[in-house]
PDB file of C-alpha atoms in Angstrom:
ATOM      1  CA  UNK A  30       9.894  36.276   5.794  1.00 30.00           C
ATOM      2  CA  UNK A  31      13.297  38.201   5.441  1.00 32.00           C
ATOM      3  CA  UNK A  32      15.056  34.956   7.154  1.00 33.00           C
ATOM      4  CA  UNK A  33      13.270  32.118   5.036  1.00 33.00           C
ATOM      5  CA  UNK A  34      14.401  34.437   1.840  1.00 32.00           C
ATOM      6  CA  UNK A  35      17.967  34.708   3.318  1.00 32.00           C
ATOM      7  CA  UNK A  36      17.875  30.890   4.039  1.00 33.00           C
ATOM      8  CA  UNK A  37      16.652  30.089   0.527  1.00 34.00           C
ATOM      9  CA  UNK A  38      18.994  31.841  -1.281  1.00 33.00           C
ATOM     10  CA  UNK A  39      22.009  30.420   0.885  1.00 36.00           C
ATOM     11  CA  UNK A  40      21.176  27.562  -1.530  1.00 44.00           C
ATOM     12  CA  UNK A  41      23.730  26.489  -4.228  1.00 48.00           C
ATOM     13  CA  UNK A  42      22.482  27.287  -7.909  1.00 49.00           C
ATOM     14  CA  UNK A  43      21.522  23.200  -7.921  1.00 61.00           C
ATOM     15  CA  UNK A  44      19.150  23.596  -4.892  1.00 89.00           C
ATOM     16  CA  UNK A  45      16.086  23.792  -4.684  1.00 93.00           C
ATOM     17  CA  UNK A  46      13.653  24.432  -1.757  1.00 96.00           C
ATOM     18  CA  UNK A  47       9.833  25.524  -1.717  1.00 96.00           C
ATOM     19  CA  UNK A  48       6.594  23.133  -1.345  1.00 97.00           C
ATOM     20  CA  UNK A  49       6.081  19.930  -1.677  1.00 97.00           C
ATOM     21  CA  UNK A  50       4.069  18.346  -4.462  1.00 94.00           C
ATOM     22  CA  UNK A  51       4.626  14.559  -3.941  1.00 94.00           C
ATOM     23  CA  UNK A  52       4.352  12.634  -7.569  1.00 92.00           C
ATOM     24  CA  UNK A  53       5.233   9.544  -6.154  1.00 93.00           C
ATOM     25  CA  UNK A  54       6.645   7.013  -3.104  1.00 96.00           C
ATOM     26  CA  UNK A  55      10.495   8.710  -3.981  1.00 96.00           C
ATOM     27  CA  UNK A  56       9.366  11.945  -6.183  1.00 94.00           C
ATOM     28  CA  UNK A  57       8.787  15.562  -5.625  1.00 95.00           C
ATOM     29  CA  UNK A  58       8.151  18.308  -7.321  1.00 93.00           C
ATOM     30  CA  UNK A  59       9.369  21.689  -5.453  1.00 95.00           C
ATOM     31  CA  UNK A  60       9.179  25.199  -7.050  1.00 91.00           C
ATOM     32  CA  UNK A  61       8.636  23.615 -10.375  1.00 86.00           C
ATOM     33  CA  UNK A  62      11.733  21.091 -10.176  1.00 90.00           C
ATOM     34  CA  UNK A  63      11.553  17.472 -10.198  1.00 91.00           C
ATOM     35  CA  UNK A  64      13.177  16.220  -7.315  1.00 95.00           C
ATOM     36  CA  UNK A  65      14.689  12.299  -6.911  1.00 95.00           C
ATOM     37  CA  UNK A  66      15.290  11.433  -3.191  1.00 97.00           C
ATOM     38  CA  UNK A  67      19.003  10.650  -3.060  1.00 97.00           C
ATOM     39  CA  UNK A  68      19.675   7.141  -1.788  1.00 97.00           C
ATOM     40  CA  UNK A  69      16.512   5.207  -1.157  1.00 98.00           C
ATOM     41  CA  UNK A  70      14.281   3.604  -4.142  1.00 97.00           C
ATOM     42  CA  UNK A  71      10.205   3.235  -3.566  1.00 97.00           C
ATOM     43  CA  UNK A  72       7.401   1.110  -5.638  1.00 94.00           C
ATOM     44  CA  UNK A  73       7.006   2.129  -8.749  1.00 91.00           C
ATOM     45  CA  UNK A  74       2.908   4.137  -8.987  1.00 88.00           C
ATOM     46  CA  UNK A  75       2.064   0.609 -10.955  1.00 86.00           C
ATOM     47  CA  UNK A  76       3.745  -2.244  -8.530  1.00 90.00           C
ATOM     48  CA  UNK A  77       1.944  -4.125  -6.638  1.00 90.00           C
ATOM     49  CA  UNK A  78       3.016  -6.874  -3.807  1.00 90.00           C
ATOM     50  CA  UNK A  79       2.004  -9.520  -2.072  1.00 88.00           C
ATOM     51  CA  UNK A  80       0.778 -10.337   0.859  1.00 86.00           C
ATOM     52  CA  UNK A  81       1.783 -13.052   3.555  1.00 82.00           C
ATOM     53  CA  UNK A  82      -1.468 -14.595   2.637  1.00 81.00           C
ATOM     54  CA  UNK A  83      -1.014 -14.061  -0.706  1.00 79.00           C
ATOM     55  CA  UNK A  84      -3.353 -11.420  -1.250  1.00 83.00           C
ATOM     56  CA  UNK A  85      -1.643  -8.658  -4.030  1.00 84.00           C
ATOM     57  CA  UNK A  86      -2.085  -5.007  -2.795  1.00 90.00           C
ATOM     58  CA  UNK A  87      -0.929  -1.798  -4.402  1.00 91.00           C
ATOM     59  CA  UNK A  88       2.013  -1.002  -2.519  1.00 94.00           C
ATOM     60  CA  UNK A  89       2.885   1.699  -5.177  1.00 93.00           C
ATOM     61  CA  UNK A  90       0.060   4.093  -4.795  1.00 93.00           C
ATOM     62  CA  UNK A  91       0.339   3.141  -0.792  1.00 96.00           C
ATOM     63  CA  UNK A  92       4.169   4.278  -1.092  1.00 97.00           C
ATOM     64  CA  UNK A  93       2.796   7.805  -2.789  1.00 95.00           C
ATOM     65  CA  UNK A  94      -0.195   7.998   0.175  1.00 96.00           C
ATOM     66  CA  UNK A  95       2.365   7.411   2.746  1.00 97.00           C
ATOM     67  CA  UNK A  96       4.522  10.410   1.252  1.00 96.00           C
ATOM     68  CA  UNK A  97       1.279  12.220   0.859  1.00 96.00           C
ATOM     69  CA  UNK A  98      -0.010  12.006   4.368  1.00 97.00           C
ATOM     70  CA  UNK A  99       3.034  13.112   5.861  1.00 97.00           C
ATOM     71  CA  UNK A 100       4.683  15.779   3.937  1.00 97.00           C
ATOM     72  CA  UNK A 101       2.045  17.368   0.772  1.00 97.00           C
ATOM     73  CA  UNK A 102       2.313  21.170   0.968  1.00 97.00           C
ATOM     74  CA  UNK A 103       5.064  21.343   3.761  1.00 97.00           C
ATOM     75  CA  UNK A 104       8.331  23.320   3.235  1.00 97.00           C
ATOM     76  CA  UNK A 105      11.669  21.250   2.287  1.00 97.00           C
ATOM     77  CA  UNK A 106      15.019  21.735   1.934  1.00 97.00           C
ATOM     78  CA  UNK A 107      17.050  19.748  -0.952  1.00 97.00           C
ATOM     79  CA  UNK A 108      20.570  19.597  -1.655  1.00 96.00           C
ATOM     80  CA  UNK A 109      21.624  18.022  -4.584  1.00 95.00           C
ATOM     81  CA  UNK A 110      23.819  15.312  -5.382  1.00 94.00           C
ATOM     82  CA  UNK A 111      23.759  14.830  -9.070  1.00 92.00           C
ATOM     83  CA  UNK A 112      21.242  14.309 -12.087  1.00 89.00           C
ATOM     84  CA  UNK A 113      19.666  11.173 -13.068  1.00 85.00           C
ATOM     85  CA  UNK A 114      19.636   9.857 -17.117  1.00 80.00           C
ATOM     86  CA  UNK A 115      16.302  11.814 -17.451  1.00 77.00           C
ATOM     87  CA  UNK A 116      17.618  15.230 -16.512  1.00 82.00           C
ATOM     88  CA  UNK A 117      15.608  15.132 -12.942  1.00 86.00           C
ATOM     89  CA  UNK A 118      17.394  16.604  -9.667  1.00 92.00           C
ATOM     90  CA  UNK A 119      18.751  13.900  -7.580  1.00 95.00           C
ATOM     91  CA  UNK A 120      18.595  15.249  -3.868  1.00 97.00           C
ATOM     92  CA  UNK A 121      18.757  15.068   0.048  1.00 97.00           C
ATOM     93  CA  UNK A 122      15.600  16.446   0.993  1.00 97.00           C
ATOM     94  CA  UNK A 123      14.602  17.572   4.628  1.00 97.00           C
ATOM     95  CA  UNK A 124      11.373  18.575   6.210  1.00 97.00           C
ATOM     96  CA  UNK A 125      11.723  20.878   9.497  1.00 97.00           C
ATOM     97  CA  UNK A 126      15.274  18.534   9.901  1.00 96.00           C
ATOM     98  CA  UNK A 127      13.681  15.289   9.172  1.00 97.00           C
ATOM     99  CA  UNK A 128      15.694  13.649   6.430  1.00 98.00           C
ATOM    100  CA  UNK A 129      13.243  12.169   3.958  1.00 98.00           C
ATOM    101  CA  UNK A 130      14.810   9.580   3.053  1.00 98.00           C
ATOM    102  CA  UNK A 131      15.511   7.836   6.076  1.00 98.00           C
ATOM    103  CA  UNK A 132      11.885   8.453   7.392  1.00 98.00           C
ATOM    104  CA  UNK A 133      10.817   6.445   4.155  1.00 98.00           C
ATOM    105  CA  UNK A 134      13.198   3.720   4.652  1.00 98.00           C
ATOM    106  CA  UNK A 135      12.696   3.880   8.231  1.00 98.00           C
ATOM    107  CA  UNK A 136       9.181   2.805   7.734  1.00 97.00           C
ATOM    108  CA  UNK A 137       9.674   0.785   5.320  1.00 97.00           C
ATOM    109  CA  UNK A 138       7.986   3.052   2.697  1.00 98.00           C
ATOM    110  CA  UNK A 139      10.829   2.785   0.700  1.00 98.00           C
ATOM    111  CA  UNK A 140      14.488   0.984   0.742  1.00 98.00           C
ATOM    112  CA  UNK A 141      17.641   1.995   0.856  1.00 97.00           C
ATOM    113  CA  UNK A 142      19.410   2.116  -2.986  1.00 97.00           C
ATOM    114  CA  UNK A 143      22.631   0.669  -2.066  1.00 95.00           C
ATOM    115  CA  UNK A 144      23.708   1.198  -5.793  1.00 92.00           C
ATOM    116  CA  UNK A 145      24.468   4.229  -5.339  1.00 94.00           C
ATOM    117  CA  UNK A 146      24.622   5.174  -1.695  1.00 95.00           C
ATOM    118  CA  UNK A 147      24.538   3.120   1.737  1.00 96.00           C
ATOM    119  CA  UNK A 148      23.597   6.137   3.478  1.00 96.00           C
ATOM    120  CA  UNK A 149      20.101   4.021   4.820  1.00 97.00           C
ATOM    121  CA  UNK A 150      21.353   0.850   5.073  1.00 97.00           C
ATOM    122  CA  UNK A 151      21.298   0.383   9.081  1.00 97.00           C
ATOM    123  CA  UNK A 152      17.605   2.297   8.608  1.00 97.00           C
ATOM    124  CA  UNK A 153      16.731  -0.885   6.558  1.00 97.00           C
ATOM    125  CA  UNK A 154      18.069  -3.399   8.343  1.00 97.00           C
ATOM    126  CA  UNK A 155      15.816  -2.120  11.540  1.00 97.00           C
ATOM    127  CA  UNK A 156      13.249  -1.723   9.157  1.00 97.00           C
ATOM    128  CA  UNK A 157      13.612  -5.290   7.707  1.00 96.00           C
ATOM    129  CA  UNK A 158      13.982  -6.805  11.498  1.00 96.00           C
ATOM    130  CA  UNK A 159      10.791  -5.154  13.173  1.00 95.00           C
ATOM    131  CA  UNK A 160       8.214  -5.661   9.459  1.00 94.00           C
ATOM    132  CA  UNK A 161       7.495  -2.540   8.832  1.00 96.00           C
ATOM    133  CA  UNK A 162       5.878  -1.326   5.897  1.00 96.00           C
ATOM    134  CA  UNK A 163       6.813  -3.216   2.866  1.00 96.00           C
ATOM    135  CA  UNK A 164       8.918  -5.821   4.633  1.00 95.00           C
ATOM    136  CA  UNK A 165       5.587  -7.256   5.828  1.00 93.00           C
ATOM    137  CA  UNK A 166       4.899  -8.149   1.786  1.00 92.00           C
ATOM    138  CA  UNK A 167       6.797 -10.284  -0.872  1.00 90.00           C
ATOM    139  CA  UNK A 168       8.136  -7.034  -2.365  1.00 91.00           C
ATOM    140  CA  UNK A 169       9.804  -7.243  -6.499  1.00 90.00           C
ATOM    141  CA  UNK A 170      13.153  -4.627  -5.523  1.00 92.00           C
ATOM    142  CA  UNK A 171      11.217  -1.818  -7.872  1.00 92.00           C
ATOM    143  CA  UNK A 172      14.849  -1.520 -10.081  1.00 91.00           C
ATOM    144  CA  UNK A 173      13.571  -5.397 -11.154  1.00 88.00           C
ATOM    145  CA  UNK A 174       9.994  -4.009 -11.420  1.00 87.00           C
ATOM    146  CA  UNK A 175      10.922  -0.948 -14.204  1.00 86.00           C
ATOM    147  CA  UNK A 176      13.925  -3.647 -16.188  1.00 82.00           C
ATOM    148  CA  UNK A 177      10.767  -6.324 -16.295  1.00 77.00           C
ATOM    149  CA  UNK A 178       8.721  -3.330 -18.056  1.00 72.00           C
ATOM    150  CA  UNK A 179      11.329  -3.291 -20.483  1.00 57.00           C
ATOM    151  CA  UNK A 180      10.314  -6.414 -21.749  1.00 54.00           C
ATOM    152  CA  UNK A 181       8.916  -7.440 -24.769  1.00 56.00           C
ATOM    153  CA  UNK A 182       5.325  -9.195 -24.479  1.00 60.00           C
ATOM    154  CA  UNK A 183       5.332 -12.978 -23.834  1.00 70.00           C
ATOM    155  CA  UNK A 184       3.626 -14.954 -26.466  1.00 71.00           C
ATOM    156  CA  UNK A 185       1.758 -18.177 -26.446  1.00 79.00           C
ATOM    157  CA  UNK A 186       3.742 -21.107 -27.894  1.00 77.00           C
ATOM    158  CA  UNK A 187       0.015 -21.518 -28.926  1.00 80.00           C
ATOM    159  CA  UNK A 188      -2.380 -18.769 -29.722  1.00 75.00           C
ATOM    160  CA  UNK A 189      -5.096 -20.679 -29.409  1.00 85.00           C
ATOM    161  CA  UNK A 190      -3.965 -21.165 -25.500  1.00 91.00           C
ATOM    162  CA  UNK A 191      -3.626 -17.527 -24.218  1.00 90.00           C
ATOM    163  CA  UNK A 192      -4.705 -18.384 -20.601  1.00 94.00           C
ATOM    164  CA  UNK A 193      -1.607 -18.102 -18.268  1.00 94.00           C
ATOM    165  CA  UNK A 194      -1.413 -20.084 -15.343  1.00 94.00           C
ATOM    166  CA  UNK A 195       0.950 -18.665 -12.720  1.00 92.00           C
ATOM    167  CA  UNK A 196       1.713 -20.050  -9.278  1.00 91.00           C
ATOM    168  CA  UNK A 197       2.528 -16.969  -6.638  1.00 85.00           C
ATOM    169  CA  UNK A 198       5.236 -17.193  -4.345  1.00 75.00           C
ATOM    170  CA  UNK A 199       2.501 -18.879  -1.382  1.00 80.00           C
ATOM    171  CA  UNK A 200       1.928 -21.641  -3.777  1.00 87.00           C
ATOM    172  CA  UNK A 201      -1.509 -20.825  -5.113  1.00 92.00           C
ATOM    173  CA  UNK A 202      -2.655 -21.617  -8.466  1.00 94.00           C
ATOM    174  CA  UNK A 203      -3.908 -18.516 -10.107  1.00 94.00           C
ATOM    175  CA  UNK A 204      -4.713 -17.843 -14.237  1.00 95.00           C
ATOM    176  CA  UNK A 205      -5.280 -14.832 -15.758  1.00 93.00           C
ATOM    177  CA  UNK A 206      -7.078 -14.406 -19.223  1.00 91.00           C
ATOM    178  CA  UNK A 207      -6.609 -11.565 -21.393  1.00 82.00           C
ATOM    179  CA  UNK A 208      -8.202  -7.982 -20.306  1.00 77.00           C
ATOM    180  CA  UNK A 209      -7.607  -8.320 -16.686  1.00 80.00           C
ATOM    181  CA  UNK A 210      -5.715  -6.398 -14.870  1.00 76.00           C
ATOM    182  CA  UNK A 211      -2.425  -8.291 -13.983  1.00 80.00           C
ATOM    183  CA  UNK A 212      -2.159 -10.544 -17.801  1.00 82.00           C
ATOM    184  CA  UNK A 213       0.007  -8.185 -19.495  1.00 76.00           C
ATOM    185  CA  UNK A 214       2.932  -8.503 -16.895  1.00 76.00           C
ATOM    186  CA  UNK A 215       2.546 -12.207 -15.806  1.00 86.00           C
ATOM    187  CA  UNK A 216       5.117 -14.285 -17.168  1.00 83.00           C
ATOM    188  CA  UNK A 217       4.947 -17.526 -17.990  1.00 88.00           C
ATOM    189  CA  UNK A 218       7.951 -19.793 -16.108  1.00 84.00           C
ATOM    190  CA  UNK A 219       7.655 -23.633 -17.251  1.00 81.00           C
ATOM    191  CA  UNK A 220      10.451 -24.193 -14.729  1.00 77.00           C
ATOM    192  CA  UNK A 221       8.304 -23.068 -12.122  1.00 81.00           C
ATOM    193  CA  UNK A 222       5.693 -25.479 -13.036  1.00 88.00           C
ATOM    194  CA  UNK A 223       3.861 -22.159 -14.668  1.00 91.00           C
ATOM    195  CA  UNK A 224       1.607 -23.079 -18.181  1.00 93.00           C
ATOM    196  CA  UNK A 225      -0.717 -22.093 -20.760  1.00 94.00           C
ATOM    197  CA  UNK A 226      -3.892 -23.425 -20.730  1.00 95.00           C
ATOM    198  CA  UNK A 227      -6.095 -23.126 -24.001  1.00 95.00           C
ATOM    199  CA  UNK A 228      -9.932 -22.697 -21.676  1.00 95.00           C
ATOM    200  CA  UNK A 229     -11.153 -21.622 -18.526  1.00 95.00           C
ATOM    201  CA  UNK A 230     -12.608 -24.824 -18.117  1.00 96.00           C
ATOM    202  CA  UNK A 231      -8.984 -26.621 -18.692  1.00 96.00           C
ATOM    203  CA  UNK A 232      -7.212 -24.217 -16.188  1.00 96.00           C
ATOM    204  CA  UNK A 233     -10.002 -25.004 -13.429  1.00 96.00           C
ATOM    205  CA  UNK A 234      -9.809 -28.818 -14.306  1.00 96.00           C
ATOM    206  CA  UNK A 235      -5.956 -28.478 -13.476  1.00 95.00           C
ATOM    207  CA  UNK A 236      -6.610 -27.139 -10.200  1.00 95.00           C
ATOM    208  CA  UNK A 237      -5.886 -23.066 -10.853  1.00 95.00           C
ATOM    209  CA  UNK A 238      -8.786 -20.697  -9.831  1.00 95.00           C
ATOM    210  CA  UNK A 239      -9.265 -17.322 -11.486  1.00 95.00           C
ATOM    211  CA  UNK A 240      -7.295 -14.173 -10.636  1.00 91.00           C
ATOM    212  CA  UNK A 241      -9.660 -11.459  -8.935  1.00 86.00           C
ATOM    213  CA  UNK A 242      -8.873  -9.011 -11.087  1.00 81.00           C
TER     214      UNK A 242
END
């Protein structure tokens, strides 16, 4: 006990060690801190991506199970590098000497934020080359998921035609009507050959089968 309290307070004022309390696929919370993993960026909790078959999975809440599985209630070690614009510890965080943010990126759990550090980018590329993890999936970079949120709702150039008829990145012809689960962040991209159709019974004619969910 005497050398994990000698070790701990070795620590600069900025760093933190203690438990881990994983909030997400790049966020911990340690002795009541909210820690950022330095250099590497997850799914956001709400992102989902797509399979090669075109299948949509939660990759977010797989990110935080991943982080869950492997490190919930063990004892890190964070230095920090700075603060992020909401006041939150941005860190290096290691686990019995395993650097957490390469095992993420390793696995492709997470990838490596080359904005602001290229610390992980040779993790990545290995990561990338062998399909691990997310690089199995059509995967939205999550800094493109959270500026999408941003967003102001798409409307109709019709109201009476609220039905939105997307085409995923496999080629399938999916529409979502209003209350399920993926409307509110499908957009619309005429371009794309993407429309509006006014009924169920319109979209189906067209060729586009319902979303699942």
């Amino acid at each position: 006990m005497a050398l994990l309290l000698c070790s701990v307070a070795s620590y600069g004022a900025a760093d933190v060690a203690g438990r881990i309390d994983v909030v997400d696929g790049d966020t911990l919370r340690i002795s009541g801190e909210t820690v950022r993993l330095f250099g590497i960026d997850a799914p956001e909790l709400a992102q989902e991506c797509e399979a090669e078959n075109g299948a949509v999975w939660a990759c977010g809440r797989w990110a935080r199970a991943q982080m869950r599985d492997a490190f919930q209630g063990r004892f890190a070690r964070c230095v920090e590098e700075g603060r992020d614009r909401y006041g939150r510890s941005v860190a290096r965080c290691d686990v019995a000497g395993v650097d957490l943010g390469r095992w993420l990126v390793e696995r492709g759990v997470a990838f490596a934020y080359r904005r602001y550090s290229m610390a992980y980018d040779l993790a990545e590329k290995g990561a990338v080359v062998t399909g691990r993890g997310l690089h199995k999936s059509r995967v939205q970079p999550p800094e493109a998921f959270r500026a999408a949120g941003a967003l102001p709702a798409q409307v109709a150039p019709d109201s009476r035609c609220q039905i939105k008829g997307n085409i995923s990145s496999g080629g399938a012809r999916i529409y979502h009507v209003q209350g399920q689960e993926h409307y509110g962040r499908t957009r619309i991209s005429a371009h794309k050959g993407e429309r509006w159709f006014c009924s169920e019974a319109e979209a189906i004619a067209a060729g586009w089968r319902r979303a699942r969910r």
